[in-house]
């Protein structure tokens, strides 16, 4: 079927003219051209107009002649994914092109170079020990995993962790200088130090400061390389980067990268490169966008409105539906909404007055016999509560709610899933991956709103059923009901199903919804699997402005608004010690009030939380409290940790005692408590050389130097080349004036 006609509107023409001018004189004009408005107001038509008008003179990364679309285009979940996709779609447009009379066939590609350097180094760090052997430890793999996650952070991997090398005696002064010295000083108690120590010691990265910097801050450096490549291309032809359905983009990753890295920390504004964004909501209503807009005029915003009566008449004339007797009825019913007009355009039968008296939800199912319409609407309303559905989900849900399927056009008596099959036939239902379907965004809004208005108890009950369904499915995804929490979060199937559970829980009348949400926020932040909570928050925000969402209860709206900074940026709000309020405000768009409110929302009732979440809450409280209260909260966290031993893995618990409790006690100058934490780790895993080394440093601080040397020797008996233990042993020996032994420790054979 042909695309809907383009109907000229003065605001749209001004928008196009401004875009053209920005490509010609970029430094004096906005970088981002933003189309926003509710679903169905004509944003997609305007994007097609841009493609049509500019395609002959401008390079645009398109997929099947359509812009990249969040929620539909595969492989754009992270900023690096998105840059890769944009790069791959643009590159063919600049191969074998002419520039000032000469054919351009090859040019250095800084983005591909940087991208290759990063992933080659990551792969080598995954496969080889620092000395080039293949028996890579679990600790090293954990560090590499954290480096890889730096691709999601504007500040890189190091932004998610804090702390300085924990050293004893004169080592704090002696550790400044060469790579080898820094390597020796970096005790594996702070993740940042562990990353730096590995990079300085590993043969793939030793002495390569530029590569080390890339691995620690990959996203800013890859972004700079990406813009450098765009700059090269834009010398031949201007570029428009188009991003559709932006409300479905990950705010904590994609959106933060866009306004913080791409727009604020590159020279893109000076280049003939422009970004066109289409989405439901006005970006400038977000504090971070409003901040970068101040004094820079970086965003040109246009929110298409519904058609006027004259524009509606033009539309109907374009689709040959110009019946004077019905034009007024059409406008009265559609209120000029392009989505509704487009459905009229697609209708197989000529317009009659009857459909024009119906609301859109009824109009969308009016092709079924009249006696079947109530069934059709009820089924579609239930499907609209789902973010996606497959045959098993729809059949289970309709059985629970006793929904009778409408008559199928091509139905056979052997049809195994009549409700699902009926939905699959509808024009407003679209396929997604893995055999799943969903209602298009506008239809979903309409049918869900109609169910809410007609029967709120059924609306809530449906979401309650869906929450229970996805919780059960997530439990079934694991091999055992007693699977450790840390292993649950490592399972991608569990994470996806759990996110669906958390989404529906927000609309369900379950009393423990807030405790459940806080538990998952804390666990996901601690375990670095934040997509579990970010995905459902993002889904809710894609439906409506958060504090105005029409279907959320007031306590839920208030909770999500308050907790959102912790959900999106838990590493900066809950983990980083001390809190860097200036960084949060300038780099993340979080005010001090927003940061503090999120902390209180997530940590105020730790005693009510279950299992791992209870420990995490106490641990984070220790990082957020005044110094005088730190010991108390750490003791509480240690008590909670004891109760986790029966449920968590040996490796996880040993790491918890070393890298969390031991390190925290040490930084608080509670050296005896730190030693106890390291002993607890050794009781669980006697061969954990990091725990022995940490114990040695704590003993050295307590003045028990001979015991410290014994602990270092025990660590070296397990890992003879462990530089941290060697160096700190050398420091203690030097303090005892045992110089020959100290020199041997500092410079082992």
XYZ file of C-alpha atoms in Angstrom:
749
model
C 0.000 0.000 0.000
C 1.364 3.499 -0.825
C 2.689 5.624 2.005
C 0.380 8.317 3.436
C 0.602 11.653 1.617
C 2.716 14.494 2.896
C 0.613 17.513 3.845
C 2.567 20.752 4.055
C 2.511 22.644 7.343
C 4.269 26.006 7.852
C 6.184 24.793 10.919
C 7.462 21.758 9.037
C 8.668 23.868 6.117
C 10.560 26.129 8.529
C 12.086 23.039 10.122
C 13.319 21.743 6.750
C 14.724 25.157 5.826
C 16.637 25.357 9.111
C 18.100 21.894 8.520
C 19.273 22.918 5.056
C 20.898 26.069 6.418
C 22.645 24.114 9.206
C 24.277 21.818 6.655
C 25.569 24.826 4.725
C 26.789 26.893 7.710
C 27.118 24.386 10.552
C 29.013 26.465 13.143
C 26.196 29.029 13.342
C 23.261 26.616 13.555
C 21.835 23.836 15.772
C 23.317 20.336 15.652
C 20.214 18.355 16.632
C 16.909 18.637 14.776
C 14.270 17.108 16.971
C 10.803 15.974 15.878
C 8.627 15.106 18.827
C 5.014 14.366 19.598
C 2.664 11.549 20.536
C 2.408 8.530 18.273
C 0.454 9.165 15.127
C 1.010 12.910 14.661
C 3.041 12.416 11.494
C 6.687 12.186 12.603
C 7.404 9.222 10.315
C 5.932 11.055 7.347
C 8.173 14.035 8.086
C 11.202 11.746 8.271
C 10.320 10.284 4.870
C 10.045 13.842 3.572
C 13.568 14.596 4.834
C 14.881 11.450 3.149
C 13.181 12.366 -0.115
C 14.290 16.011 -0.124
C 17.914 15.513 0.996
C 18.922 12.079 -0.317
C 20.417 13.399 -3.561
C 22.818 15.800 -1.850
C 23.383 14.358 1.628
C 24.676 11.016 2.955
C 22.235 9.321 5.334
C 22.572 5.959 7.112
C 19.333 4.189 6.167
C 18.066 0.625 6.554
C 15.834 -0.346 3.617
C 15.384 3.368 2.911
C 14.180 3.949 6.475
C 16.027 5.633 9.350
C 17.548 3.659 12.200
C 14.741 2.978 14.659
C 15.169 2.016 18.305
C 13.101 -1.038 19.106
C 13.148 -2.209 15.473
C 16.668 -1.898 14.069
C 18.786 -4.726 15.457
C 22.252 -4.270 16.868
C 22.050 -0.728 18.307
C 21.660 -1.452 22.018
C 24.820 0.397 23.104
C 26.577 3.578 21.936
C 29.358 1.564 20.315
C 26.784 -0.652 18.582
C 25.080 2.468 17.279
C 28.317 4.010 16.028
C 29.198 0.743 14.304
C 25.793 0.614 12.620
C 25.970 4.228 11.470
C 29.517 3.688 10.213
C 28.617 0.537 8.272
C 25.632 2.237 6.615
C 27.599 5.348 5.674
C 30.811 3.737 4.466
C 29.461 2.368 1.139
C 28.290 5.884 0.244
C 31.880 7.156 0.344
C 33.682 4.325 -1.419
C 35.151 5.241 -4.820
C 33.755 8.769 -4.688
C 35.167 11.839 -6.411
C 36.607 14.754 -4.449
C 37.898 17.866 -6.259
C 38.245 15.915 -9.480
C 40.133 12.978 -7.943
C 38.809 9.553 -7.027
C 38.998 8.860 -3.296
C 39.485 5.128 -2.810
C 41.155 4.807 0.571
C 41.593 6.879 3.682
C 42.762 6.012 7.166
C 39.735 5.118 9.298
C 40.381 6.243 12.886
C 37.166 4.676 14.178
C 37.943 1.209 12.816
C 41.522 1.526 14.044
C 40.444 2.392 17.578
C 37.664 -0.182 17.582
C 40.067 -2.899 16.428
C 42.705 -1.896 18.982
C 40.190 -2.108 21.818
C 38.716 -5.483 20.933
C 42.053 -7.063 19.986
C 43.441 -6.051 23.370
C 40.325 -7.280 25.188
C 40.525 -10.649 23.446
C 44.211 -11.025 24.336
C 43.550 -10.080 27.948
C 40.804 -12.716 28.017
C 43.012 -15.483 26.612
C 46.430 -14.883 28.163
C 47.957 -14.224 31.553
C 50.301 -11.219 31.825
C 53.175 -13.572 30.997
C 51.457 -14.996 27.923
C 50.195 -18.282 29.368
C 46.715 -19.675 28.738
C 45.592 -20.403 32.319
C 43.770 -17.092 32.847
C 42.443 -16.668 36.371
C 38.843 -15.916 37.248
C 40.053 -12.661 38.810
C 41.644 -11.536 35.541
C 38.525 -12.478 33.588
C 36.482 -10.384 35.999
C 38.738 -7.389 35.400
C 38.469 -7.824 31.625
C 34.702 -8.025 31.924
C 34.700 -4.723 33.791
C 36.915 -3.134 31.131
C 34.475 -4.305 28.488
C 31.590 -2.731 30.374
C 33.415 0.584 30.044
C 31.880 0.706 26.571
C 28.612 1.661 28.277
C 29.975 4.435 30.500
C 30.647 8.001 29.427
C 33.527 8.063 31.920
C 34.794 4.628 30.902
C 35.388 1.549 33.031
C 37.235 3.524 35.684
C 34.180 5.734 36.274
C 32.334 2.842 37.881
C 34.887 2.244 40.614
C 36.828 4.236 43.149
C 39.800 3.960 45.427
C 43.539 4.416 45.529
C 46.185 1.738 45.855
C 46.232 0.368 49.382
C 49.858 0.390 50.384
C 51.862 0.230 53.569
C 54.545 2.445 55.075
C 56.891 4.204 52.669
C 55.316 2.517 49.675
C 52.815 5.369 49.233
C 55.696 7.680 48.360
C 57.839 5.136 46.556
C 55.013 4.053 44.260
C 55.105 7.182 42.111
C 56.967 6.755 38.837
C 57.599 3.956 36.407
C 55.125 1.368 35.196
C 56.776 -1.416 37.134
C 56.565 0.520 40.388
C 52.904 1.426 39.888
C 52.224 -2.194 39.051
C 53.777 -3.325 42.273
C 51.829 -0.789 44.269
C 48.412 -1.704 42.936
C 46.907 -4.116 45.392
C 43.883 -5.895 43.955
C 41.414 -4.459 46.454
C 39.988 -1.600 44.406
C 38.659 -2.465 40.972
C 40.175 0.612 39.395
C 43.575 -0.345 40.761
C 43.111 -3.938 39.660
C 42.388 -2.784 36.115
C 45.400 -0.492 36.033
C 47.636 -3.138 37.542
C 46.626 -5.702 34.928
C 47.134 -3.270 32.049
C 50.549 -2.221 33.312
C 51.673 -5.821 33.811
C 50.198 -7.572 30.763
C 52.479 -7.964 27.784
C 49.678 -6.870 25.429
C 49.397 -3.467 27.100
C 52.586 -2.939 29.136
C 54.169 0.400 28.325
C 51.428 1.305 25.844
C 49.900 4.267 27.608
C 47.652 5.223 24.703
C 46.186 1.709 24.562
C 45.770 1.617 28.338
C 43.901 4.925 28.201
C 41.644 3.529 25.470
C 40.824 0.451 27.546
C 40.062 2.512 30.649
C 37.955 5.108 28.793
C 36.838 3.409 25.575
C 33.587 5.240 24.942
C 34.901 8.845 24.881
C 37.881 7.828 22.758
C 35.835 5.749 20.308
C 33.378 8.640 20.026
C 36.188 11.047 19.171
C 37.468 8.595 16.542
C 33.938 8.188 15.149
C 33.522 11.949 14.732
C 36.967 12.147 13.154
C 35.835 9.621 10.553
C 32.584 11.498 9.965
C 34.633 14.659 9.530
C 36.689 13.004 6.789
C 33.564 11.880 4.966
C 31.761 15.193 5.389
C 34.453 16.909 3.344
C 32.951 15.087 0.375
C 29.260 15.308 1.234
C 27.199 16.560 4.225
C 25.840 13.888 6.556
C 22.498 13.539 8.353
C 22.337 10.941 11.139
C 18.679 9.972 11.622
C 17.378 8.258 14.777
C 13.698 7.303 14.985
C 11.510 6.176 17.958
C 14.063 7.753 20.275
C 11.819 7.220 23.285
C 12.907 3.557 23.134
C 16.632 4.323 23.252
C 18.430 3.507 26.506
C 18.581 6.786 28.416
C 21.450 5.801 30.689
C 23.628 4.702 27.768
C 22.505 5.966 24.348
C 21.014 9.274 25.490
C 23.819 10.108 27.912
C 26.377 9.284 25.230
C 24.599 11.501 22.724
C 24.304 14.682 24.788
C 27.437 14.195 26.862
C 30.035 12.607 24.543
C 28.934 13.280 20.987
C 27.485 16.767 21.370
C 29.417 18.183 24.329
C 32.906 16.756 23.875
C 33.552 16.688 20.120
C 33.718 19.316 17.378
C 30.644 17.977 15.588
C 28.910 21.386 15.722
C 31.581 22.822 13.402
C 31.105 20.088 10.791
C 28.444 19.662 8.057
C 26.954 16.817 10.091
C 23.517 17.004 11.651
C 21.505 14.662 13.853
C 17.759 14.272 13.284
C 15.932 12.667 16.216
C 12.266 11.651 16.234
C 10.523 10.571 19.414
C 7.487 10.996 21.571
C 8.837 13.476 24.068
C 10.542 16.844 23.908
C 14.218 16.365 24.742
C 14.428 19.871 26.142
C 12.090 18.854 28.982
C 14.985 16.758 30.346
C 17.332 18.700 32.618
C 20.515 17.454 30.947
C 19.346 18.566 27.493
C 18.081 21.890 28.789
C 21.500 22.464 30.357
C 23.520 21.911 27.183
C 20.988 23.995 25.238
C 21.635 27.066 27.391
C 23.667 29.608 25.466
C 24.436 27.203 22.632
C 21.174 26.761 20.700
C 22.216 23.170 20.082
C 18.699 21.778 19.466
C 16.067 22.876 16.951
C 12.804 21.388 18.181
C 9.534 20.888 16.330
C 6.487 19.136 17.756
C 4.043 18.381 14.927
C 0.447 19.090 15.810
C -2.681 17.446 14.490
C -4.082 18.640 11.166
C -6.314 21.656 10.902
C -9.691 21.241 9.125
C -8.140 22.551 5.883
C -5.167 20.177 6.185
C -7.562 17.303 6.874
C -9.452 18.224 3.703
C -6.150 18.243 1.768
C -5.338 14.797 3.161
C -8.718 13.361 2.163
C -8.378 14.899 -1.289
C -5.004 13.152 -1.691
C -6.552 9.768 -0.926
C -9.658 10.333 -3.062
C -11.999 10.337 -0.073
C -13.348 13.825 -0.693
C -17.002 13.283 0.088
C -18.318 16.718 1.177
C -21.006 15.051 3.297
C -18.429 13.281 5.448
C -15.475 15.678 5.578
C -16.804 17.466 8.647
C -17.583 14.162 10.349
C -14.077 12.922 9.639
C -12.506 15.931 11.277
C -14.848 15.831 14.270
C -13.980 12.183 14.875
C -10.250 12.178 14.085
C -9.526 15.681 15.434
C -7.006 15.836 12.604
C -4.914 12.978 13.991
C -2.811 11.611 11.091
C -2.757 8.059 12.495
C -6.550 7.863 12.466
C -6.674 9.439 8.992
C -4.139 6.895 7.807
C -6.337 4.058 9.078
C -9.208 5.569 7.108
C -6.909 5.665 4.079
C -6.134 1.967 4.499
C -9.780 0.967 4.932
C -10.937 -1.364 2.165
C -14.490 -0.024 1.993
C -15.586 3.541 1.170
C -16.238 5.791 4.131
C -19.672 5.708 5.669
C -20.985 7.801 8.524
C -21.129 4.826 10.932
C -17.369 4.243 11.470
C -16.895 7.943 11.975
C -18.906 7.822 15.185
C -16.522 5.307 16.742
C -13.449 5.822 18.887
C -10.179 4.691 17.345
C -9.974 1.469 19.372
C -13.373 0.374 18.048
C -12.573 1.601 14.544
C -9.468 -0.596 14.415
C -11.533 -3.761 14.941
C -14.657 -2.753 13.001
C -13.834 -5.162 10.173
C -15.164 -8.106 12.222
C -18.896 -8.885 12.357
C -20.786 -6.642 14.745
C -21.529 -9.457 17.191
C -17.793 -10.252 17.343
C -16.550 -6.722 18.011
C -16.735 -6.911 21.800
C -14.611 -10.096 21.711
C -12.136 -8.468 19.343
C -11.801 -5.378 21.479
C -11.433 -7.365 24.714
C -8.706 -9.561 23.244
C -6.839 -6.596 21.816
C -7.049 -4.720 25.110
C -5.442 -7.678 26.892
C -2.736 -7.940 24.225
C -2.096 -4.197 24.643
C -1.063 -4.799 28.248
C 1.834 -6.902 26.918
C 4.991 -5.294 25.603
C 5.192 -8.327 23.315
C 3.409 -11.638 23.088
C 3.796 -15.096 21.617
C 1.264 -17.961 21.284
C 1.957 -19.462 24.710
C 1.626 -16.136 26.547
C -1.599 -15.157 24.787
C -3.195 -18.564 25.258
C -2.289 -18.651 28.959
C -3.480 -15.089 29.526
C -6.779 -15.512 27.686
C -7.476 -18.739 29.563
C -6.893 -17.001 32.891
C -9.201 -14.148 31.892
C -11.681 -16.329 29.985
C -11.338 -14.319 26.772
C -13.148 -15.871 23.810
C -11.384 -15.391 20.442
C -13.182 -13.569 17.623
C -13.829 -15.385 14.371
C -10.774 -15.767 12.162
C -11.059 -14.910 8.499
C -9.178 -18.054 7.527
C -9.799 -20.045 10.647
C -9.734 -23.838 10.683
C -11.046 -26.070 13.433
C -7.503 -27.360 13.980
C -6.104 -23.916 14.799
C -3.965 -24.413 17.929
C -3.853 -20.738 19.002
C -7.012 -18.987 17.811
C -6.449 -15.822 19.865
C -2.844 -15.446 18.729
C -3.774 -16.235 15.126
C -6.515 -13.623 15.147
C -4.113 -11.000 16.466
C -1.568 -11.913 13.819
C -4.088 -10.974 11.121
C -4.614 -7.416 12.357
C -3.042 -4.514 10.479
C -2.012 -2.783 13.717
C -0.031 -5.806 14.938
C 3.612 -6.095 13.892
C 6.129 -8.939 14.146
C 9.330 -8.689 16.146
C 12.125 -11.188 16.755
C 11.749 -14.840 17.807
C 8.186 -15.322 16.559
C 6.793 -12.642 18.831
C 4.257 -9.965 17.977
C 3.257 -6.630 19.426
C 0.713 -3.923 18.809
C 2.147 -0.857 17.130
C 2.737 1.945 19.597
C -0.359 4.006 18.795
C -2.718 1.037 18.799
C -1.227 -0.195 22.057
C -1.758 3.218 23.639
C -5.359 3.338 22.429
C -6.423 -0.147 23.517
C -4.588 0.019 26.831
C -6.134 3.400 27.593
C -9.584 2.107 26.683
C -9.193 -0.850 29.081
C -8.006 1.508 31.828
C -10.980 3.788 31.304
C -13.532 0.988 31.063
C -12.323 -1.423 33.763
C -9.376 -0.519 35.989
C -9.658 -3.706 38.116
C -9.240 -5.851 34.982
C -6.355 -3.632 33.861
C -4.581 -4.159 37.191
C -5.444 -7.870 37.302
C -4.061 -8.404 33.803
C -0.734 -6.839 34.742
C -0.716 -8.847 37.958
C -1.122 -12.047 35.932
C 1.642 -10.945 33.585
C 3.965 -10.166 36.497
C 3.384 -13.624 37.964
C 3.845 -15.238 34.544
C 7.222 -13.622 33.901
C 8.447 -14.201 37.448
C 7.675 -17.900 37.059
C 9.354 -17.948 33.649
C 12.476 -16.265 35.024
C 12.637 -18.825 37.830
C 12.281 -21.623 35.286
C 15.170 -20.190 33.253
C 17.578 -21.265 36.002
C 18.579 -24.847 36.654
C 17.525 -24.741 40.293
C 15.246 -22.751 42.542
C 18.265 -22.300 44.837
C 20.526 -20.810 42.168
C 22.712 -18.095 43.736
C 21.497 -14.573 43.073
C 24.812 -13.654 41.463
C 24.403 -16.473 38.932
C 20.833 -15.413 38.137
C 22.096 -12.029 37.005
C 24.710 -13.658 34.786
C 21.994 -15.493 32.828
C 20.716 -13.416 29.876
C 17.400 -15.298 29.680
C 16.761 -14.690 33.374
C 17.596 -10.989 33.007
C 15.209 -10.491 30.074
C 12.330 -12.290 31.790
C 12.996 -10.571 35.090
C 12.826 -7.189 33.391
C 9.373 -8.060 32.058
C 8.327 -9.094 35.555
C 9.509 -5.786 37.018
C 7.731 -3.822 34.294
C 4.331 -5.428 34.921
C 4.833 -5.266 38.687
C 4.605 -1.473 38.440
C 0.985 -1.737 37.263
C -0.009 -4.679 39.465
C -1.657 -4.410 42.910
C 1.068 -6.343 44.756
C 1.934 -5.016 48.224
C 5.653 -5.811 48.001
C 6.282 -4.068 44.671
C 8.568 -1.369 46.117
C 10.687 -3.752 48.183
C 11.066 -5.973 45.136
C 12.109 -3.050 42.965
C 14.623 -1.681 45.478
C 16.121 -5.167 45.885
C 16.655 -5.517 42.170
C 18.078 -1.997 41.828
C 20.671 -2.712 44.518
C 21.543 -6.181 43.246
C 21.742 -5.068 39.616
C 24.009 -2.143 40.501
C 26.294 -4.260 42.675
C 26.525 -7.053 40.105
C 26.885 -4.651 37.147
C 23.810 -5.978 35.346
C 21.792 -2.779 35.413
C 19.783 -3.577 32.281
C 17.517 -5.664 34.526
C 16.071 -2.495 36.070
C 16.890 0.029 33.375
C 14.877 -1.804 30.700
C 11.508 -1.702 32.537
C 12.064 1.914 33.587
C 12.851 2.790 29.985
C 9.694 1.000 28.800
C 7.546 3.031 31.179
C 9.224 6.276 30.153
C 8.667 5.441 26.490
C 4.927 5.399 27.179
C 4.598 8.734 28.939
C 6.408 11.443 30.852
C 7.278 9.612 34.057
C 5.623 11.813 36.668
C 2.490 12.094 34.496
C 2.049 8.472 33.441
C -1.739 7.975 33.325
C -1.762 4.291 34.299
C 0.695 4.289 37.190
C -0.486 4.721 40.748
C 0.771 7.862 42.447
C 3.171 6.019 44.834
C 4.732 4.235 41.851
C 5.210 7.484 39.934
C 6.837 9.088 42.975
C 9.091 6.091 43.592
C 10.336 5.869 40.005
C 10.914 9.600 39.803
C 12.915 9.538 43.043
C 14.843 6.333 42.339
C 15.542 7.019 38.670
C 19.077 8.443 39.213
C 20.058 5.273 41.082
C 18.475 3.052 38.444
C 20.223 4.807 35.567
C 23.509 5.748 37.258
C 23.865 3.508 40.300
C 27.645 3.465 39.995
C 27.756 7.248 40.493
C 24.863 7.587 42.946
C 25.288 4.500 45.163
C 28.840 3.214 44.698
C 31.302 6.031 44.095
C 33.006 7.187 47.290
C 32.945 10.038 47.979
C 30.052 11.206 45.833
C 31.249 13.475 43.054
C 28.307 15.866 42.936
C 29.991 18.098 40.352
C 30.556 15.124 38.030
C 26.975 13.947 38.509
C 25.628 17.368 37.594
C 27.888 18.262 34.684
C 28.405 14.803 33.193
C 25.149 13.024 34.094
C 22.670 15.880 34.478
C 21.858 14.984 38.106
C 21.366 17.719 40.657
C 22.597 17.214 44.223
C 18.983 16.993 45.369
C 18.199 14.281 42.819
C 21.276 12.275 43.857
C 20.508 12.528 47.580
C 16.827 11.708 47.095
C 17.687 8.570 45.121
C 20.059 7.425 47.875
C 17.395 7.823 50.552
C 14.781 6.074 48.396
C 16.986 3.010 47.884
C 18.709 2.726 51.262
C 16.220 3.877 53.868
C 14.816 0.407 54.735
C 17.672 -2.058 54.339
C 16.372 -4.294 57.137
C 13.279 -5.115 55.046
C 15.275 -6.347 52.060
C 16.056 -9.994 51.307
C 19.372 -11.790 50.892
C 22.034 -10.132 48.794
C 20.083 -6.875 48.552
C 20.222 -6.538 52.330
C 24.018 -6.817 52.321
C 24.333 -4.414 49.394
C 22.138 -1.811 51.111
C 24.266 -1.916 54.264
C 27.470 -1.797 52.204
C 26.260 1.222 50.239
C 25.104 2.893 53.453
C 28.664 2.570 54.717
C 29.846 4.409 51.598
C 27.270 7.168 52.062
C 27.298 7.792 55.823
C 29.426 10.144 57.927
C 32.809 8.720 58.931
C 31.662 8.207 62.533
C 28.935 5.801 61.366
C 30.997 3.852 58.822
C 32.180 1.158 61.240
C 28.616 0.425 62.352
C 27.308 0.027 58.814
C 30.271 -2.104 57.768
C 29.707 -4.370 60.774
C 26.077 -4.676 59.742
C 27.083 -5.511 56.185
C 29.508 -8.131 57.496
C 26.750 -9.750 59.550
C 24.511 -9.863 56.480
C 27.378 -11.355 54.479
C 27.582 -14.256 56.906
C 24.010 -15.214 56.064
C 24.858 -15.310 52.350
C 27.453 -18.070 52.637
C 24.881 -20.837 52.286
C 23.395 -19.353 49.132
C 26.264 -17.869 47.128
C 29.250 -19.393 45.343
C 32.667 -19.733 46.952
C 34.265 -17.397 44.398
C 31.589 -14.742 44.860
C 31.801 -14.767 48.661
C 35.598 -14.737 48.700
C 35.553 -11.713 46.388
C 32.948 -10.006 48.563
C 35.111 -10.326 51.670
C 38.278 -9.195 49.879
C 37.190 -6.471 47.487
C 34.224 -5.050 49.370
C 34.471 -5.629 53.125
C 38.238 -5.973 53.489
C 38.909 -2.961 51.290
C 36.253 -0.843 53.027
C 37.511 -1.647 56.514
C 41.041 -0.831 55.399
C 40.098 2.558 53.950
C 38.299 3.324 57.220
C 41.575 2.603 59.099
C 39.910 -0.390 60.752
C 42.873 -2.666 60.120
C 41.940 -5.409 62.564
C 38.464 -5.627 61.027
C 40.051 -5.715 57.586
C 42.229 -8.650 58.666
C 39.135 -10.461 59.941
C 37.446 -9.951 56.549
C 40.489 -11.339 54.723
C 40.536 -14.333 57.092
C 36.855 -14.898 56.310
C 37.716 -14.989 52.614
C 40.519 -17.494 53.290
C 38.185 -19.684 55.318
C 36.019 -19.931 52.210
C 38.836 -20.117 49.651
C 42.255 -20.852 51.231
C 44.173 -20.346 47.973
C 42.941 -16.808 47.287
C 46.270 -15.042 47.053
C 44.646 -11.582 46.973
C 43.157 -12.254 50.414
C 46.550 -13.307 51.783
C 48.143 -10.178 50.368
C 45.403 -7.968 51.797
C 45.841 -9.664 55.141
C 49.563 -8.974 54.936
C 49.031 -5.259 54.328
C 46.522 -5.033 57.201
C 48.995 -6.783 59.511
C 51.755 -4.421 58.419
C 49.562 -1.439 59.311
C 48.993 -3.034 62.725
C 52.769 -3.256 63.205
C 52.768 -7.054 63.032
C 55.469 -7.200 60.370
C 56.634 -10.796 60.796
C 53.047 -12.017 60.437
C 52.672 -9.756 57.394
C 55.756 -11.328 55.778
C 54.315 -14.795 56.460
C 51.064 -13.764 54.744
C 52.969 -12.423 51.721
C 55.006 -15.640 51.541
C 51.810 -17.676 51.613
C 50.413 -15.597 48.740
C 53.641 -16.050 46.764
C 53.519 -19.760 47.424
C 50.258 -19.786 45.477
C 51.256 -17.212 42.838
C 55.040 -16.724 42.794
C 54.922 -13.877 40.279
C 52.308 -11.838 42.137
C 53.924 -8.394 41.994
C 51.667 -6.876 44.645
C 52.767 -9.367 47.292
C 56.419 -9.123 46.231
C 56.506 -5.346 46.409
C 54.672 -5.027 49.712
C 56.875 -7.749 51.211
C 59.863 -5.698 50.104
C 58.503 -2.625 51.880
C 58.085 -4.507 55.170
C 61.536 -6.063 54.897
C 63.014 -2.613 54.285
C 61.272 -1.304 57.380
C 62.974 -4.134 59.320
C 66.348 -3.165 57.788
C 66.571 -6.553 56.060
C 67.893 -4.882 52.926
C 69.211 -7.881 51.008
C 65.842 -9.622 51.283
C 64.045 -6.382 50.425
C 66.093 -5.892 47.263
C 65.364 -9.479 46.238
C 61.654 -8.855 46.718
C 61.698 -5.586 44.742
C 63.658 -7.182 41.882
C 62.802 -10.893 41.807
C 64.811 -13.073 39.371
